């Protein structure tokens, strides 16, 4: 069986997911939590470890057979198991990565590396899906990331509201800010989903995408101010709400910039495409049959002596006329 190390970004992503899964398994196994939820989390992480290991080995041995449908199935399972385990890992009541006491992080390795593994799993799945659909568009991955971060925002802020807001002592300001985070997260669920559908169907217009991305950037700008500053719900502890809000802000900023760039530079791209089409549409010169060309050349050579003879006779007649006139 041939063995090679492919120098491709997706092979690196599979290797990173495998490494992150190893860290997560070691971090969770070091805890002394003997509950059904803890066992399920350990099982899901181990499955992720096996899937990512299969991806790494397949890229080094059977790359051509693995790419395509097999890789898409493996990446889908990877995303499903991480999506199924993350809510239990991040639930403070389970005391696995976050404690219910002020939502503090108790297992930093499991907390950060599980999010990183989930992010790289989504990256692999998105790249494979775009490759199969033959629609290479870098903004689709960013809109998908904004959708995921909005899901985390609305889930974390809703959880905070259920636990803290009914008994909040200094309360109205923090709970009001948390309600805004829930609203932004809910809009972040609907709007990117609509954009993704329009982009996949090739119905998205540049001006509309720029307007939507600018709206999301504005909403997340206020969300960062309300949630992570002052009396915001994410300022009391570094948690999912804190990170997901900043990630949503960064992605909306990048999307707004990309859409603005595409909006102000359409004419240049159009000129380049027109020139390319004109170059490709220029017909190639028609090469005539070689024998026909030779025949024409022979006829031209025959005409040259007759033309010279006619020119000589005309000159002789002209000289004879001049002599008669002189006499």
Tab-separated table of C-alpha atoms in Angstrom:
chain	number	residue	atom	x	y	z
A	1	UNK	CA	0.000	0.000	0.000
A	2	UNK	CA	1.563	3.360	-1.021
A	3	UNK	CA	2.315	5.751	1.808
A	4	UNK	CA	2.713	9.508	1.350
A	5	UNK	CA	2.171	12.705	3.320
A	6	UNK	CA	0.028	15.011	1.141
A	7	UNK	CA	0.758	18.715	1.376
A	8	UNK	CA	-2.855	19.900	1.356
A	9	UNK	CA	-4.687	22.216	3.778
A	10	UNK	CA	-7.431	19.659	4.413
A	11	UNK	CA	-4.935	16.992	5.448
A	12	UNK	CA	-3.588	19.504	7.938
A	13	UNK	CA	-7.142	20.113	9.195
A	14	UNK	CA	-7.709	16.377	9.718
A	15	UNK	CA	-4.400	16.164	11.583
A	16	UNK	CA	-5.352	19.136	13.776
A	17	UNK	CA	-8.736	17.619	14.645
A	18	UNK	CA	-7.000	14.360	15.581
A	19	UNK	CA	-4.551	16.214	17.840
A	20	UNK	CA	-7.322	18.274	19.462
A	21	UNK	CA	-9.380	15.126	20.069
A	22	UNK	CA	-6.408	13.489	21.783
A	23	UNK	CA	-6.099	16.454	24.141
A	24	UNK	CA	-9.841	16.407	24.864
A	25	UNK	CA	-9.819	12.681	25.657
A	26	UNK	CA	-6.851	13.083	27.999
A	27	UNK	CA	-8.370	16.147	29.708
A	28	UNK	CA	-11.757	14.561	30.281
A	29	UNK	CA	-10.314	11.215	31.363
A	30	UNK	CA	-8.300	12.994	34.073
A	31	UNK	CA	-11.524	14.150	35.774
A	32	UNK	CA	-13.210	12.081	38.468
A	33	UNK	CA	-16.799	12.526	37.306
A	34	UNK	CA	-18.732	9.263	37.184
A	35	UNK	CA	-22.070	10.166	35.639
A	36	UNK	CA	-23.965	9.042	32.564
A	37	UNK	CA	-23.455	12.433	30.947
A	38	UNK	CA	-19.704	12.255	31.555
A	39	UNK	CA	-19.565	8.782	30.019
A	40	UNK	CA	-21.487	9.964	26.964
A	41	UNK	CA	-19.103	12.905	26.501
A	42	UNK	CA	-16.087	10.597	26.730
A	43	UNK	CA	-17.659	8.211	24.189
A	44	UNK	CA	-18.402	11.026	21.735
A	45	UNK	CA	-14.862	12.409	22.020
A	46	UNK	CA	-13.382	8.940	21.454
A	47	UNK	CA	-15.534	8.500	18.341
A	48	UNK	CA	-14.264	11.873	17.107
A	49	UNK	CA	-10.723	10.670	17.768
A	50	UNK	CA	-11.289	7.503	15.698
A	51	UNK	CA	-12.948	9.398	12.820
A	52	UNK	CA	-10.190	11.987	12.613
A	53	UNK	CA	-7.558	9.240	12.747
A	54	UNK	CA	-9.298	7.494	9.835
A	55	UNK	CA	-9.222	10.777	7.921
A	56	UNK	CA	-5.484	11.206	8.481
A	57	UNK	CA	-4.657	7.626	7.496
A	58	UNK	CA	-6.927	7.769	4.432
A	59	UNK	CA	-5.201	10.909	3.181
A	60	UNK	CA	-1.834	9.179	3.456
A	61	UNK	CA	-2.858	5.868	1.872
A	62	UNK	CA	-6.070	5.953	-0.204
A	63	UNK	CA	-6.472	9.648	-0.988
A	64	UNK	CA	-8.301	9.297	-4.326
A	65	UNK	CA	-10.793	6.781	-2.942
A	66	UNK	CA	-11.370	8.743	0.255
A	67	UNK	CA	-12.017	12.170	-1.266
A	68	UNK	CA	-15.592	12.850	-2.267
A	69	UNK	CA	-18.476	10.905	-0.781
A	70	UNK	CA	-16.412	8.963	1.797
A	71	UNK	CA	-14.803	12.121	3.135
A	72	UNK	CA	-18.157	13.932	3.248
A	73	UNK	CA	-19.705	11.102	5.306
A	74	UNK	CA	-16.745	11.051	7.702
A	75	UNK	CA	-16.803	14.848	8.102
A	76	UNK	CA	-20.581	14.784	8.673
A	77	UNK	CA	-20.248	12.201	11.443
A	78	UNK	CA	-17.447	14.250	12.976
A	79	UNK	CA	-19.636	17.370	13.103
A	80	UNK	CA	-22.618	15.408	14.456
A	81	UNK	CA	-20.689	13.881	17.358
A	82	UNK	CA	-19.085	17.175	18.337
A	83	UNK	CA	-22.406	19.012	18.064
A	84	UNK	CA	-24.019	16.331	20.225
A	85	UNK	CA	-21.322	16.453	22.903
A	86	UNK	CA	-20.626	20.198	23.169
A	87	UNK	CA	-23.926	21.131	24.895
A	88	UNK	CA	-23.173	18.626	27.662
A	89	UNK	CA	-19.543	19.761	27.940
A	90	UNK	CA	-20.578	23.419	28.226
A	91	UNK	CA	-23.544	22.891	30.534
A	92	UNK	CA	-22.577	24.304	33.965
A	93	UNK	CA	-24.886	21.888	35.772
A	94	UNK	CA	-22.725	18.958	34.586
A	95	UNK	CA	-19.488	20.464	36.004
A	96	UNK	CA	-17.471	19.028	33.117
A	97	UNK	CA	-15.837	22.125	31.617
A	98	UNK	CA	-17.790	24.896	33.358
A	99	UNK	CA	-19.000	25.028	36.924
A	100	UNK	CA	-22.396	26.325	37.997
A	101	UNK	CA	-20.622	28.638	40.448
A	102	UNK	CA	-20.488	31.915	38.479
A	103	UNK	CA	-20.028	29.959	35.204
A	104	UNK	CA	-16.276	29.623	35.791
A	105	UNK	CA	-14.106	27.362	33.609
A	106	UNK	CA	-12.904	24.324	35.559
A	107	UNK	CA	-11.291	22.347	32.712
A	108	UNK	CA	-9.612	24.813	30.381
A	109	UNK	CA	-8.100	22.201	28.050
A	110	UNK	CA	-11.429	20.507	27.455
A	111	UNK	CA	-13.217	23.838	27.121
A	112	UNK	CA	-10.942	25.441	24.508
A	113	UNK	CA	-9.837	22.335	22.620
A	114	UNK	CA	-13.383	21.005	22.205
A	115	UNK	CA	-14.464	24.306	20.637
A	116	UNK	CA	-11.406	24.247	18.384
A	117	UNK	CA	-12.105	20.660	17.306
A	118	UNK	CA	-15.724	21.534	16.544
A	119	UNK	CA	-14.600	24.564	14.515
A	120	UNK	CA	-12.119	22.550	12.443
A	121	UNK	CA	-14.737	19.836	11.909
A	122	UNK	CA	-17.111	22.463	10.515
A	123	UNK	CA	-14.306	23.801	8.338
A	124	UNK	CA	-13.624	20.365	6.844
A	125	UNK	CA	-17.321	19.697	6.285
A	126	UNK	CA	-17.842	23.084	4.591
A	127	UNK	CA	-14.833	22.636	2.292
A	128	UNK	CA	-15.921	19.154	1.253
A	129	UNK	CA	-19.521	20.263	0.654
A	130	UNK	CA	-18.430	23.219	-1.486
A	131	UNK	CA	-16.050	21.005	-3.422
A	132	UNK	CA	-18.779	18.473	-4.186
A	133	UNK	CA	-21.276	21.196	-5.111
A	134	UNK	CA	-18.639	22.869	-7.342
A	135	UNK	CA	-19.444	26.256	-5.833
A	136	UNK	CA	-16.121	27.613	-4.486
A	137	UNK	CA	-17.207	30.683	-2.530
A	138	UNK	CA	-15.142	31.727	0.466
A	139	UNK	CA	-17.951	33.833	1.956
A	140	UNK	CA	-20.179	30.795	2.428
A	141	UNK	CA	-17.872	29.480	5.161
A	142	UNK	CA	-17.914	32.889	6.893
A	143	UNK	CA	-21.714	33.104	6.809
A	144	UNK	CA	-21.868	29.557	8.153
A	145	UNK	CA	-19.471	30.520	10.947
A	146	UNK	CA	-21.648	33.539	11.781
A	147	UNK	CA	-24.663	31.230	11.961
A	148	UNK	CA	-22.880	28.879	14.378
A	149	UNK	CA	-21.632	31.728	16.590
A	150	UNK	CA	-25.181	33.139	16.723
A	151	UNK	CA	-26.479	29.751	17.845
A	152	UNK	CA	-23.981	29.816	20.705
A	153	UNK	CA	-24.920	33.415	21.590
A	154	UNK	CA	-28.633	32.716	21.817
A	155	UNK	CA	-28.099	29.440	23.720
A	156	UNK	CA	-25.641	30.923	26.236
A	157	UNK	CA	-27.620	34.114	26.834
A	158	UNK	CA	-30.855	32.143	27.260
A	159	UNK	CA	-29.139	29.874	29.763
A	160	UNK	CA	-27.793	32.889	31.655
A	161	UNK	CA	-31.241	34.467	31.713
A	162	UNK	CA	-32.878	31.340	33.122
A	163	UNK	CA	-30.287	30.947	35.888
A	164	UNK	CA	-29.375	34.501	36.922
A	165	UNK	CA	-31.961	37.025	35.833
A	166	UNK	CA	-34.852	35.937	38.102
A	167	UNK	CA	-32.634	36.453	41.164
A	168	UNK	CA	-30.329	39.159	39.864
A	169	UNK	CA	-29.521	41.565	42.692
A	170	UNK	CA	-28.129	44.487	40.722
A	171	UNK	CA	-30.291	43.313	38.004
A	172	UNK	CA	-32.213	45.373	35.501
A	173	UNK	CA	-29.225	46.587	33.475
A	174	UNK	CA	-27.562	43.174	33.184
A	175	UNK	CA	-30.774	41.362	32.320
A	176	UNK	CA	-31.664	44.009	29.743
A	177	UNK	CA	-28.271	43.596	28.100
A	178	UNK	CA	-28.739	39.825	28.173
A	179	UNK	CA	-32.115	40.221	26.427
A	180	UNK	CA	-30.403	42.170	23.646
A	181	UNK	CA	-27.901	39.323	23.264
A	182	UNK	CA	-30.810	36.881	22.872
A	183	UNK	CA	-32.342	39.110	20.184
A	184	UNK	CA	-29.063	39.398	18.258
A	185	UNK	CA	-28.524	35.649	18.480
A	186	UNK	CA	-32.026	34.976	17.171
A	187	UNK	CA	-31.524	37.352	14.222
A	188	UNK	CA	-28.143	35.737	13.648
A	189	UNK	CA	-29.925	32.419	13.256
A	190	UNK	CA	-32.437	33.578	10.654
A	191	UNK	CA	-30.486	36.076	8.540
A	192	UNK	CA	-27.337	33.996	7.771
A	193	UNK	CA	-29.531	30.959	7.059
A	194	UNK	CA	-31.482	32.940	4.438
A	195	UNK	CA	-28.241	34.275	2.958
A	196	UNK	CA	-26.766	30.777	2.694
A	197	UNK	CA	-29.846	29.491	0.878
A	198	UNK	CA	-29.755	32.412	-1.582
A	199	UNK	CA	-26.035	31.927	-2.200
A	200	UNK	CA	-26.381	28.204	-2.834
A	201	UNK	CA	-29.254	28.894	-5.255
A	202	UNK	CA	-27.161	31.679	-6.864
A	203	UNK	CA	-29.876	34.259	-6.156
A	204	UNK	CA	-27.808	36.563	-3.972
A	205	UNK	CA	-27.149	40.109	-5.241
A	206	UNK	CA	-23.996	41.974	-4.186
A	207	UNK	CA	-25.872	45.070	-2.976
A	208	UNK	CA	-28.289	42.983	-0.909
A	209	UNK	CA	-25.463	40.970	0.641
A	210	UNK	CA	-23.608	44.172	1.502
A	211	UNK	CA	-26.712	45.593	3.203
A	212	UNK	CA	-27.298	42.409	5.216
A	213	UNK	CA	-23.647	42.083	6.255
A	214	UNK	CA	-23.610	45.760	7.315
A	215	UNK	CA	-26.742	45.164	9.409
A	216	UNK	CA	-25.165	42.161	11.131
A	217	UNK	CA	-21.992	44.144	11.771
A	218	UNK	CA	-24.043	46.939	13.370
A	219	UNK	CA	-25.992	44.509	15.547
A	220	UNK	CA	-22.851	42.725	16.756
A	221	UNK	CA	-21.080	46.034	17.391
A	222	UNK	CA	-23.778	46.950	19.922
A	223	UNK	CA	-23.777	43.354	21.212
A	224	UNK	CA	-20.073	43.550	22.036
A	225	UNK	CA	-20.666	46.815	23.882
A	226	UNK	CA	-23.686	45.603	25.830
A	227	UNK	CA	-22.519	42.046	26.582
A	228	UNK	CA	-18.766	42.380	27.237
A	229	UNK	CA	-18.533	45.880	28.797
A	230	UNK	CA	-19.995	47.528	31.889
A	231	UNK	CA	-22.735	45.426	33.472
A	232	UNK	CA	-22.841	42.963	30.604
A	233	UNK	CA	-23.603	39.308	31.361
A	234	UNK	CA	-20.315	38.115	29.837
A	235	UNK	CA	-18.088	40.459	31.843
A	236	UNK	CA	-18.463	38.507	35.093
A	237	UNK	CA	-16.808	35.358	33.729
A	238	UNK	CA	-15.091	34.291	30.522
A	239	UNK	CA	-17.618	31.904	29.022
A	240	UNK	CA	-19.273	30.842	25.757
A	241	UNK	CA	-21.256	34.063	25.583
A	242	UNK	CA	-18.089	36.158	25.747
A	243	UNK	CA	-16.223	34.285	22.989
A	244	UNK	CA	-19.197	33.766	20.666
A	245	UNK	CA	-20.099	37.460	20.793
A	246	UNK	CA	-16.594	38.522	19.797
A	247	UNK	CA	-16.418	35.828	17.089
A	248	UNK	CA	-19.741	37.033	15.669
A	249	UNK	CA	-18.448	40.605	15.663
A	250	UNK	CA	-15.224	39.601	13.861
A	251	UNK	CA	-17.036	37.518	11.220
A	252	UNK	CA	-19.622	40.211	10.526
A	253	UNK	CA	-16.821	42.763	10.142
A	254	UNK	CA	-14.943	40.565	7.653
A	255	UNK	CA	-18.132	39.868	5.705
A	256	UNK	CA	-19.034	43.552	5.516
A	257	UNK	CA	-15.540	44.355	4.255
A	258	UNK	CA	-15.627	41.565	1.642
A	259	UNK	CA	-19.044	42.649	0.378
A	260	UNK	CA	-17.963	46.302	0.225
A	261	UNK	CA	-14.889	45.312	-1.757
A	262	UNK	CA	-17.024	43.303	-4.188
A	263	UNK	CA	-19.427	46.242	-4.478
A	264	UNK	CA	-16.833	48.880	-5.376
A	265	UNK	CA	-14.836	46.680	-7.758
A	266	UNK	CA	-17.414	45.113	-10.090
A	267	UNK	CA	-16.429	47.148	-13.151
A	268	UNK	CA	-12.810	45.991	-13.033
A	269	UNK	CA	-13.867	42.363	-12.793
A	270	UNK	CA	-16.335	42.885	-15.658
A	271	UNK	CA	-13.658	44.394	-17.917
A	272	UNK	CA	-11.334	41.492	-17.178
A	273	UNK	CA	-14.079	38.983	-17.969
A	274	UNK	CA	-14.986	40.800	-21.207
A	275	UNK	CA	-11.357	40.832	-22.309
A	276	UNK	CA	-11.059	37.157	-21.484
A	277	UNK	CA	-14.224	36.305	-23.409
A	278	UNK	CA	-13.077	38.414	-26.364
A	279	UNK	CA	-9.724	36.670	-26.410
A	280	UNK	CA	-11.320	33.266	-26.185
A	281	UNK	CA	-13.898	34.178	-28.829
A	282	UNK	CA	-11.358	35.358	-31.438
A	283	UNK	CA	-11.407	32.843	-34.291
A	284	UNK	CA	-8.109	31.248	-35.186
A	285	UNK	CA	-6.763	31.958	-38.685
A	286	UNK	CA	-7.880	29.410	-41.258
A	287	UNK	CA	-4.966	27.559	-42.818
A	288	UNK	CA	-5.744	26.615	-46.405
A	289	UNK	CA	-4.847	23.346	-47.988
A	290	UNK	CA	-1.129	23.115	-48.758
A	291	UNK	CA	-1.648	21.879	-52.323
A	292	UNK	CA	-3.987	24.785	-53.059
A	293	UNK	CA	-1.390	27.260	-51.805
A	294	UNK	CA	1.285	25.628	-54.002
A	295	UNK	CA	-0.982	25.848	-57.049
A	296	UNK	CA	-1.564	29.552	-56.482
A	297	UNK	CA	2.157	30.166	-56.148
A	298	UNK	CA	2.831	28.364	-59.432
A	299	UNK	CA	0.216	30.467	-61.209
A	300	UNK	CA	1.747	33.638	-59.779
A	301	UNK	CA	5.171	32.574	-61.048
A	302	UNK	CA	3.742	32.014	-64.540
A	303	UNK	CA	2.168	35.441	-64.531
A	304	UNK	CA	5.431	37.190	-63.694
A	305	UNK	CA	7.210	36.527	-67.096
A	306	UNK	CA	4.139	37.555	-69.056
A	307	UNK	CA	3.905	40.758	-67.047
A	308	UNK	CA	7.611	41.432	-67.636
A	309	UNK	CA	7.223	40.706	-71.377
A	310	UNK	CA	4.286	43.073	-71.628
A	311	UNK	CA	6.223	45.752	-69.792
A	312	UNK	CA	9.208	45.308	-72.219
A	313	UNK	CA	7.026	45.563	-75.343
A	314	UNK	CA	5.433	48.741	-74.009
A	315	UNK	CA	8.847	50.316	-73.375
A	316	UNK	CA	9.999	49.386	-76.955
A	317	UNK	CA	6.898	50.990	-78.479
A	318	UNK	CA	7.420	54.134	-76.406
A	319	UNK	CA	11.013	54.467	-77.620
A	320	UNK	CA	9.922	53.996	-81.278
A	321	UNK	CA	7.355	56.788	-80.939
A	322	UNK	CA	9.975	59.127	-79.471
A	323	UNK	CA	12.372	58.462	-82.381
A	324	UNK	CA	9.621	59.160	-84.955
A	325	UNK	CA	8.816	62.449	-83.264
A	326	UNK	CA	12.448	63.503	-83.228
A	327	UNK	CA	12.782	62.786	-86.982
